[in-house]
Coordinates of N, CA and C and ligand atoms in Angstrom, one line a residue:
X30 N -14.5 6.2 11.3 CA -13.3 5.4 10.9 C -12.5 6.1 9.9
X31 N -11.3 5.7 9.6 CA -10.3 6.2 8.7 C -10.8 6.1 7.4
X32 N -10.2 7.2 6.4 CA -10.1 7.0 4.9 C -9.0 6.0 4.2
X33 N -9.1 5.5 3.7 CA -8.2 5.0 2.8 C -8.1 5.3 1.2
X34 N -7.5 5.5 0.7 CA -7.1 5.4 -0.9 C -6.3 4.3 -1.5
X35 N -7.1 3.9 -2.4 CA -6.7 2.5 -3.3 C -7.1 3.0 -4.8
X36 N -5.9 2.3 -5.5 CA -5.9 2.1 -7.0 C -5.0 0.9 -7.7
X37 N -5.4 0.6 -8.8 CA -5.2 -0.9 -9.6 C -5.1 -0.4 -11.1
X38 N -4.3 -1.2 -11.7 CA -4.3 -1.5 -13.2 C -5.2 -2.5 -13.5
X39 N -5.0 -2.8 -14.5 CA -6.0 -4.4 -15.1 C -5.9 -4.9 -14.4
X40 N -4.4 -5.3 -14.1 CA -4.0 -6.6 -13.4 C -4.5 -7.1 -12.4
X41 N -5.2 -6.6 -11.6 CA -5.7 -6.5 -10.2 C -7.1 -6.5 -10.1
X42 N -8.0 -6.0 -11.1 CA -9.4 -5.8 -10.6 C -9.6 -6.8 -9.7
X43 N -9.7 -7.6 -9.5 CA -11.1 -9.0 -9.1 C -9.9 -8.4 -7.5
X44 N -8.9 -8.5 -7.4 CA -8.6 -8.2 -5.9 C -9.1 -6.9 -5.3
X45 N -8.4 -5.6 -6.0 CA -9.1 -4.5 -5.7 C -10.0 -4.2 -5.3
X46 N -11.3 -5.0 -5.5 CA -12.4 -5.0 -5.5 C -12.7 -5.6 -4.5
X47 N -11.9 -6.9 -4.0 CA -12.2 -7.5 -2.9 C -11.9 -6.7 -1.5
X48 N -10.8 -6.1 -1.7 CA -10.0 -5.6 -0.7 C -10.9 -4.0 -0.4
X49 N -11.5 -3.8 -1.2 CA -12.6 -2.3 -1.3 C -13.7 -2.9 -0.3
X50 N -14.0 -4.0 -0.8 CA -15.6 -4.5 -0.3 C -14.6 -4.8 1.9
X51 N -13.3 -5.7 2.0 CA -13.1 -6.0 2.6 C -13.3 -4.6 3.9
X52 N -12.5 -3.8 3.3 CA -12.0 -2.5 4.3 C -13.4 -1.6 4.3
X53 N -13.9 -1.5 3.2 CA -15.4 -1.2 3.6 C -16.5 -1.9 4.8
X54 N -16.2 -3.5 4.7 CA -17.0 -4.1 5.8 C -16.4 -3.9 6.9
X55 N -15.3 -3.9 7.2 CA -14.2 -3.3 8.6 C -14.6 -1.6 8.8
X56 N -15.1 -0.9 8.3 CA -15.7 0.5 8.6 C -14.7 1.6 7.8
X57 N -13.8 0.7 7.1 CA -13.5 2.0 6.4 C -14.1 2.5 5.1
X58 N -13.6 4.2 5.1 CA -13.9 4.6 3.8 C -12.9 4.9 3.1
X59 N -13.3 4.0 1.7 CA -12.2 3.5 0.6 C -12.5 4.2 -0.4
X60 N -11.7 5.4 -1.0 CA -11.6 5.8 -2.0 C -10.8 5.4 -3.0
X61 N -11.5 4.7 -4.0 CA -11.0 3.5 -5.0 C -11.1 4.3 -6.3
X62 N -10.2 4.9 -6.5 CA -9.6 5.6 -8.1 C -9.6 5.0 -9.0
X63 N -9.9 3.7 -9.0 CA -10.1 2.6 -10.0 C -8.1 2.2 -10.4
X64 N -9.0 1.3 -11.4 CA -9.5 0.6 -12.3 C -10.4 -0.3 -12.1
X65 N -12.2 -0.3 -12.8 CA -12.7 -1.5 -12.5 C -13.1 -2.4 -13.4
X66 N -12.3 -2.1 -14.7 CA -12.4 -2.5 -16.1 C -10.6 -3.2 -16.3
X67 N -11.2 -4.3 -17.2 CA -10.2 -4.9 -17.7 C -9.1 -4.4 -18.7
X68 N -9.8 -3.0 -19.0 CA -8.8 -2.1 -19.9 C -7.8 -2.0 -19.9
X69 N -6.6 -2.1 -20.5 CA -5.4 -1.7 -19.9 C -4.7 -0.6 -19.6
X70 N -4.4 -0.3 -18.5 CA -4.1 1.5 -17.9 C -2.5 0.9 -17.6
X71 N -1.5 1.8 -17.3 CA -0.4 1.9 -16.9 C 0.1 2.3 -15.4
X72 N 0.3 1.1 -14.9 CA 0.4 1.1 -13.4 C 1.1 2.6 -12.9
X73 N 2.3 3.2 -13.2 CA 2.7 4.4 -12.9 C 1.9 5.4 -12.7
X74 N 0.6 5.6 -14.0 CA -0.3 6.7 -13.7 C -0.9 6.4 -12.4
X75 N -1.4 5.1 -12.4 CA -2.5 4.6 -11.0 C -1.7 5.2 -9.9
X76 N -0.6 4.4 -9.4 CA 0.3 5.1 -8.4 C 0.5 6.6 -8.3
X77 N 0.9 7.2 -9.3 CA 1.0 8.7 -9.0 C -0.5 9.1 -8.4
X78 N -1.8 8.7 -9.6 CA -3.2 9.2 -8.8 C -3.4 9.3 -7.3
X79 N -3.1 7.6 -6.8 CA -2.8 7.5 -5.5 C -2.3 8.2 -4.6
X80 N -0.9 8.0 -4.8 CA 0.0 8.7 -4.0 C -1.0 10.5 -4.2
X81 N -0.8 11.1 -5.0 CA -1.0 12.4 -5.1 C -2.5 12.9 -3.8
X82 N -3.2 11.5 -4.4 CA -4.5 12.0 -3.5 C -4.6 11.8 -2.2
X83 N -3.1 10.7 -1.7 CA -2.9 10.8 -0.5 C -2.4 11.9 0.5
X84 N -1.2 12.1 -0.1 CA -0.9 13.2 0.0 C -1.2 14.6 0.3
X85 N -2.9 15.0 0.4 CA -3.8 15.8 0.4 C -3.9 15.5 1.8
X86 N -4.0 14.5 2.5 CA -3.7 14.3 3.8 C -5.1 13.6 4.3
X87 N -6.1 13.6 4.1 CA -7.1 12.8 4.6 C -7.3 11.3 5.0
X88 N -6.0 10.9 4.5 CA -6.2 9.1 4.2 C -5.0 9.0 5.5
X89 N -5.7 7.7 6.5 CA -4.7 6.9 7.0 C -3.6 6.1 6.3
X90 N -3.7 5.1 5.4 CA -2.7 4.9 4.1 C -3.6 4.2 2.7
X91 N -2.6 4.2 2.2 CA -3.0 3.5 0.9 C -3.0 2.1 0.4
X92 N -3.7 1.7 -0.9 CA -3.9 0.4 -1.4 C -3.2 0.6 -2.8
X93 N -2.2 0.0 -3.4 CA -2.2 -0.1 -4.7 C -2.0 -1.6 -5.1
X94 N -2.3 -1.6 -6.0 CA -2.1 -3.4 -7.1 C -2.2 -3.4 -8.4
X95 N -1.5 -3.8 -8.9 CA -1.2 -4.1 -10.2 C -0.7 -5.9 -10.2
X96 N -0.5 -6.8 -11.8 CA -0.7 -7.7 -11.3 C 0.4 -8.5 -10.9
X97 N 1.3 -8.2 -10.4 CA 2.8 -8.5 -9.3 C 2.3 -7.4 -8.3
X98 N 2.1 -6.6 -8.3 CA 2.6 -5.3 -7.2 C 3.7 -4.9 -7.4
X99 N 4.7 -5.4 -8.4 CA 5.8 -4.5 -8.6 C 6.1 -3.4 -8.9
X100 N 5.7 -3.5 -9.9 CA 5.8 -1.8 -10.5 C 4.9 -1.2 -10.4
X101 N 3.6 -1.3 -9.6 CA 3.3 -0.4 -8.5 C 4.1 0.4 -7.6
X102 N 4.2 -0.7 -6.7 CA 5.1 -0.2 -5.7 C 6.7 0.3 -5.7
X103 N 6.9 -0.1 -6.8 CA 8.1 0.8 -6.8 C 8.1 1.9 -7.7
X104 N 6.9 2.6 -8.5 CA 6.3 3.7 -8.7 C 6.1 4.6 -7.9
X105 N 5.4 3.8 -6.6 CA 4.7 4.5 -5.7 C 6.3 5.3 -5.0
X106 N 7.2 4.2 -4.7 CA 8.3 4.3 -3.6 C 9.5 5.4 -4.6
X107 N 9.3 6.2 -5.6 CA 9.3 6.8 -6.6 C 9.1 8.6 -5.9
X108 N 8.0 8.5 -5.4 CA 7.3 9.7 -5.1 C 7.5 10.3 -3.6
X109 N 7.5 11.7 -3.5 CA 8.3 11.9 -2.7 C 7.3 11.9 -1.5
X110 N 8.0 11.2 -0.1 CA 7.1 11.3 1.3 C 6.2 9.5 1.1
X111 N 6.6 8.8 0.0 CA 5.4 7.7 0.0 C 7.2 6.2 0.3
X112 N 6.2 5.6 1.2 CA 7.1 4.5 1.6 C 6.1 3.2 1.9
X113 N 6.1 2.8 0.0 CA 5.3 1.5 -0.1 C 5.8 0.2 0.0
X114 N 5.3 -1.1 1.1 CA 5.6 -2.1 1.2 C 4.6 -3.4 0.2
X115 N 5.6 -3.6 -0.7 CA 4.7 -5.2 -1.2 C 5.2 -7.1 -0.3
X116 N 4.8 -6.4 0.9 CA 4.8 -7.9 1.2 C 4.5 -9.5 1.3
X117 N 4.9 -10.1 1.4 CA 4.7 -11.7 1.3 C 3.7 -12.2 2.1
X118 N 3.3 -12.2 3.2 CA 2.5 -12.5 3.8 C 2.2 -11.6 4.8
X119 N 1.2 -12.1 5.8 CA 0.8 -11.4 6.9 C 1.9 -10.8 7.7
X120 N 3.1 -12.1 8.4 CA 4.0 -11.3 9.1 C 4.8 -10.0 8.5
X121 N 5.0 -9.7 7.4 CA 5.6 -9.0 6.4 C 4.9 -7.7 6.4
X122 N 3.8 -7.9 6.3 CA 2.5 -6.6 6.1 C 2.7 -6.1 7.7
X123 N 2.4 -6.5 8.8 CA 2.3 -6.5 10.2 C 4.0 -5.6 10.1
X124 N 4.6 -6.5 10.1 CA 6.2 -5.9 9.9 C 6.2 -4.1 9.1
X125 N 6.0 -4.4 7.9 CA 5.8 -3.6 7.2 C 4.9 -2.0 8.6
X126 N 4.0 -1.9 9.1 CA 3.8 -0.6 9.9 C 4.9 -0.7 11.0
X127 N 4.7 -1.8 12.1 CA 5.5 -2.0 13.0 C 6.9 -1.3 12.7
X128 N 7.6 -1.6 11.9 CA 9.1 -1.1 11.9 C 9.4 -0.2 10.7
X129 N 8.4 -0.2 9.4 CA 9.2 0.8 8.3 C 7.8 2.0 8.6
X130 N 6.9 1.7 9.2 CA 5.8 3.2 9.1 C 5.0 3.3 7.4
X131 N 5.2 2.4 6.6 CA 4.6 2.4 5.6 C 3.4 3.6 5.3
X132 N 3.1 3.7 4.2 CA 1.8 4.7 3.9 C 1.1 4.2 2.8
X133 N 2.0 2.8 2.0 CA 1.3 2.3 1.3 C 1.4 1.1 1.4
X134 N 0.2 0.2 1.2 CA 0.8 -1.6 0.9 C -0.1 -1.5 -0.3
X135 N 1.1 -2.7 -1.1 CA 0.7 -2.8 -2.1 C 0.7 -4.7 -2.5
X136 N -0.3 -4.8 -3.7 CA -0.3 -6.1 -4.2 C -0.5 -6.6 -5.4
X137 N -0.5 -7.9 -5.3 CA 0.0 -8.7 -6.8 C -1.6 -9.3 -7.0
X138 N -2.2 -9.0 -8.1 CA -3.7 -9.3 -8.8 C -3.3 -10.7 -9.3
X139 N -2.3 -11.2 -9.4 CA -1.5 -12.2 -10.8 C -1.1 -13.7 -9.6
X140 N -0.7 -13.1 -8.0 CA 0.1 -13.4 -7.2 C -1.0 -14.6 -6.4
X141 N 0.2 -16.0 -6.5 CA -0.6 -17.2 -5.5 C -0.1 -16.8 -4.3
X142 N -0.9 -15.9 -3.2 CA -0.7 -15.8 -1.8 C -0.6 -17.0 -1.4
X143 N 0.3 -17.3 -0.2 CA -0.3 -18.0 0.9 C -1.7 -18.3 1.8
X144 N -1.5 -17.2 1.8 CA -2.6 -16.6 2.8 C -4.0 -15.7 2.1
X145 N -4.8 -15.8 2.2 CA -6.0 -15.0 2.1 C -5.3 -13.4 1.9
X146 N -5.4 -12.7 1.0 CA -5.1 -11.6 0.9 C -5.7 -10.2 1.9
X147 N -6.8 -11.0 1.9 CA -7.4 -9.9 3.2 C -6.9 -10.4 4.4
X148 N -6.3 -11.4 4.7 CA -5.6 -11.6 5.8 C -4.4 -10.7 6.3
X149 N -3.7 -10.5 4.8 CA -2.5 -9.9 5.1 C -2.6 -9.0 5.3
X150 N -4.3 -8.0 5.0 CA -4.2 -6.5 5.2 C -4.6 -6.2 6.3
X151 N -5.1 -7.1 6.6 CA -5.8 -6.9 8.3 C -4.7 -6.9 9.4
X152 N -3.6 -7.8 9.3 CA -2.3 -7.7 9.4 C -1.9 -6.6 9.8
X153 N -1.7 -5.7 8.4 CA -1.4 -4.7 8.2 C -2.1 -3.4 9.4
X154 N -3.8 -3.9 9.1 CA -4.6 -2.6 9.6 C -4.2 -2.3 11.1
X155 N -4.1 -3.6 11.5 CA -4.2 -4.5 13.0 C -2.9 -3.5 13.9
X156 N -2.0 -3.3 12.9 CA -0.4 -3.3 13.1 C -0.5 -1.8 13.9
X157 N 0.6 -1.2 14.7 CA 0.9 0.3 14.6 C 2.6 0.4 14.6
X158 N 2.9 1.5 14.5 CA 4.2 1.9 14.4 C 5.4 2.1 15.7
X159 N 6.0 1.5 15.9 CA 6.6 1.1 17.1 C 7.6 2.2 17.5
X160 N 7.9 2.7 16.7 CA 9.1 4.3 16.7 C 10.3 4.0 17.5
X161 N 10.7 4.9 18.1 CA 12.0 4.3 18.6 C 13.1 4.3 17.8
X162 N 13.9 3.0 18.1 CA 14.8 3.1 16.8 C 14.3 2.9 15.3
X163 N 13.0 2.4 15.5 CA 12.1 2.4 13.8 C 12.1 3.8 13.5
X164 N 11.8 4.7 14.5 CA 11.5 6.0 13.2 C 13.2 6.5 13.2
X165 N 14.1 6.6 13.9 CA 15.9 6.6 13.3 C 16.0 6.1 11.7
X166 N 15.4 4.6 11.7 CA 15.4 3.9 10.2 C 14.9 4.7 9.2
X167 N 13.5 4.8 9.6 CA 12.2 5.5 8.8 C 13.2 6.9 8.1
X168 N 13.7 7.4 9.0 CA 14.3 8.7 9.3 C 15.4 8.8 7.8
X169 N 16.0 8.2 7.9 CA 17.2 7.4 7.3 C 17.0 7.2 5.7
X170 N 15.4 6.3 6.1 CA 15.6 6.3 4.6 C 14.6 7.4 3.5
X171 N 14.0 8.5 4.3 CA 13.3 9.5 3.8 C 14.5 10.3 3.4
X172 N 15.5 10.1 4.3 CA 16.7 11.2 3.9 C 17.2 10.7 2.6
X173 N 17.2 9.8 2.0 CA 17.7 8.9 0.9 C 16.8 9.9 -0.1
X174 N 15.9 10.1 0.1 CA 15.3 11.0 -1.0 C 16.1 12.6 -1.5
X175 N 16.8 12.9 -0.4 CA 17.4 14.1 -0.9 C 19.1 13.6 -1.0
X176 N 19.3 12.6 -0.9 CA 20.8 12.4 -1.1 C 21.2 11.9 -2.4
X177 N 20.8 10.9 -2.9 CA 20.6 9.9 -4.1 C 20.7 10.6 -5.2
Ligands
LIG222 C1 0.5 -5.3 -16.6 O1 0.4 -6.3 -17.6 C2 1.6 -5.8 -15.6 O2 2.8 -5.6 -16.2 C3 1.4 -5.0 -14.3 O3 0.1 -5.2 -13.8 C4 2.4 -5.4 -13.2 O4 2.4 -6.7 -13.0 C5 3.7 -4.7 -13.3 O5 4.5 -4.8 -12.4

């Protein structure tokens, strides 16, 4: 089964942890760069760790959380080649591969889901990338990296 890479600030342990144990019982292997202490770390560094170790190429995609997923993920979406989705629910995450090609989903440690949080990543896992006019989009907005 596939690799994954995940990382968290404070904000997130108790999820991070869940979503490690979740994708571990699903057969993946989760490389969890931490945080598993309530210490306070600085979401930017986590994301760069992530991103950087993804990057190396072994991982299908990534996990980050902090406790919104905000400034995670828009750390993450920061870096170049990384296109992280913090979605709302299941259809969102699902959406999220299906039409943007994601490499990261990210989440809120702080955040009242709807839905079971491992729901929305299974969503996610469940999902594939539909291409077509999706990768034109995808296309489009990786180019944003060199125009901006
Ligand atoms: C840390 O207190 C908090 O700001 C961080 O986890 C996250 O919510 C930021 O977007």
């Amino acid at each position: 089964m596939a690799n994954v890479v995940l990382a968290n600030d404070h904000g997130a342990v108790e999820l991070a942890l869940t979503l490690v144990k979740h994708l571990t019982q699903k057969g993946y292997t989760v490389n969890h760069l931490g945080v598993s202490s309530n210490d306070s770390v600085d979401y930017p560094d986590m994301a760069e760790l992530a991103c950087n170790e993804f990057k190396k190429g072994s991982y299908e995609f990534g996990v980050l959380l902090c406790g919104t997923g905000i400034g995670i993920s828009i750390s993450a979406n920061k870096i170049e080649g990384i296109r992280c989705a913090l979605p709302q629910n299941s259809y969102a995450s699902g959406m999220a591969r299906k039409h943007n090609d994601v490499n990261f989903i990210a989440f809120g440690g702080r955040i009242e889901y709807s839905e079971d949080p491992c729901t929305i990543l299974d969503a996610f896992t469940d999902a594939s990338f539909e291409g077509d006019r999706h990768q034109r989009r995808v296309d489009k907005i990786m180019a944003l990296e060199n125009r901006c």
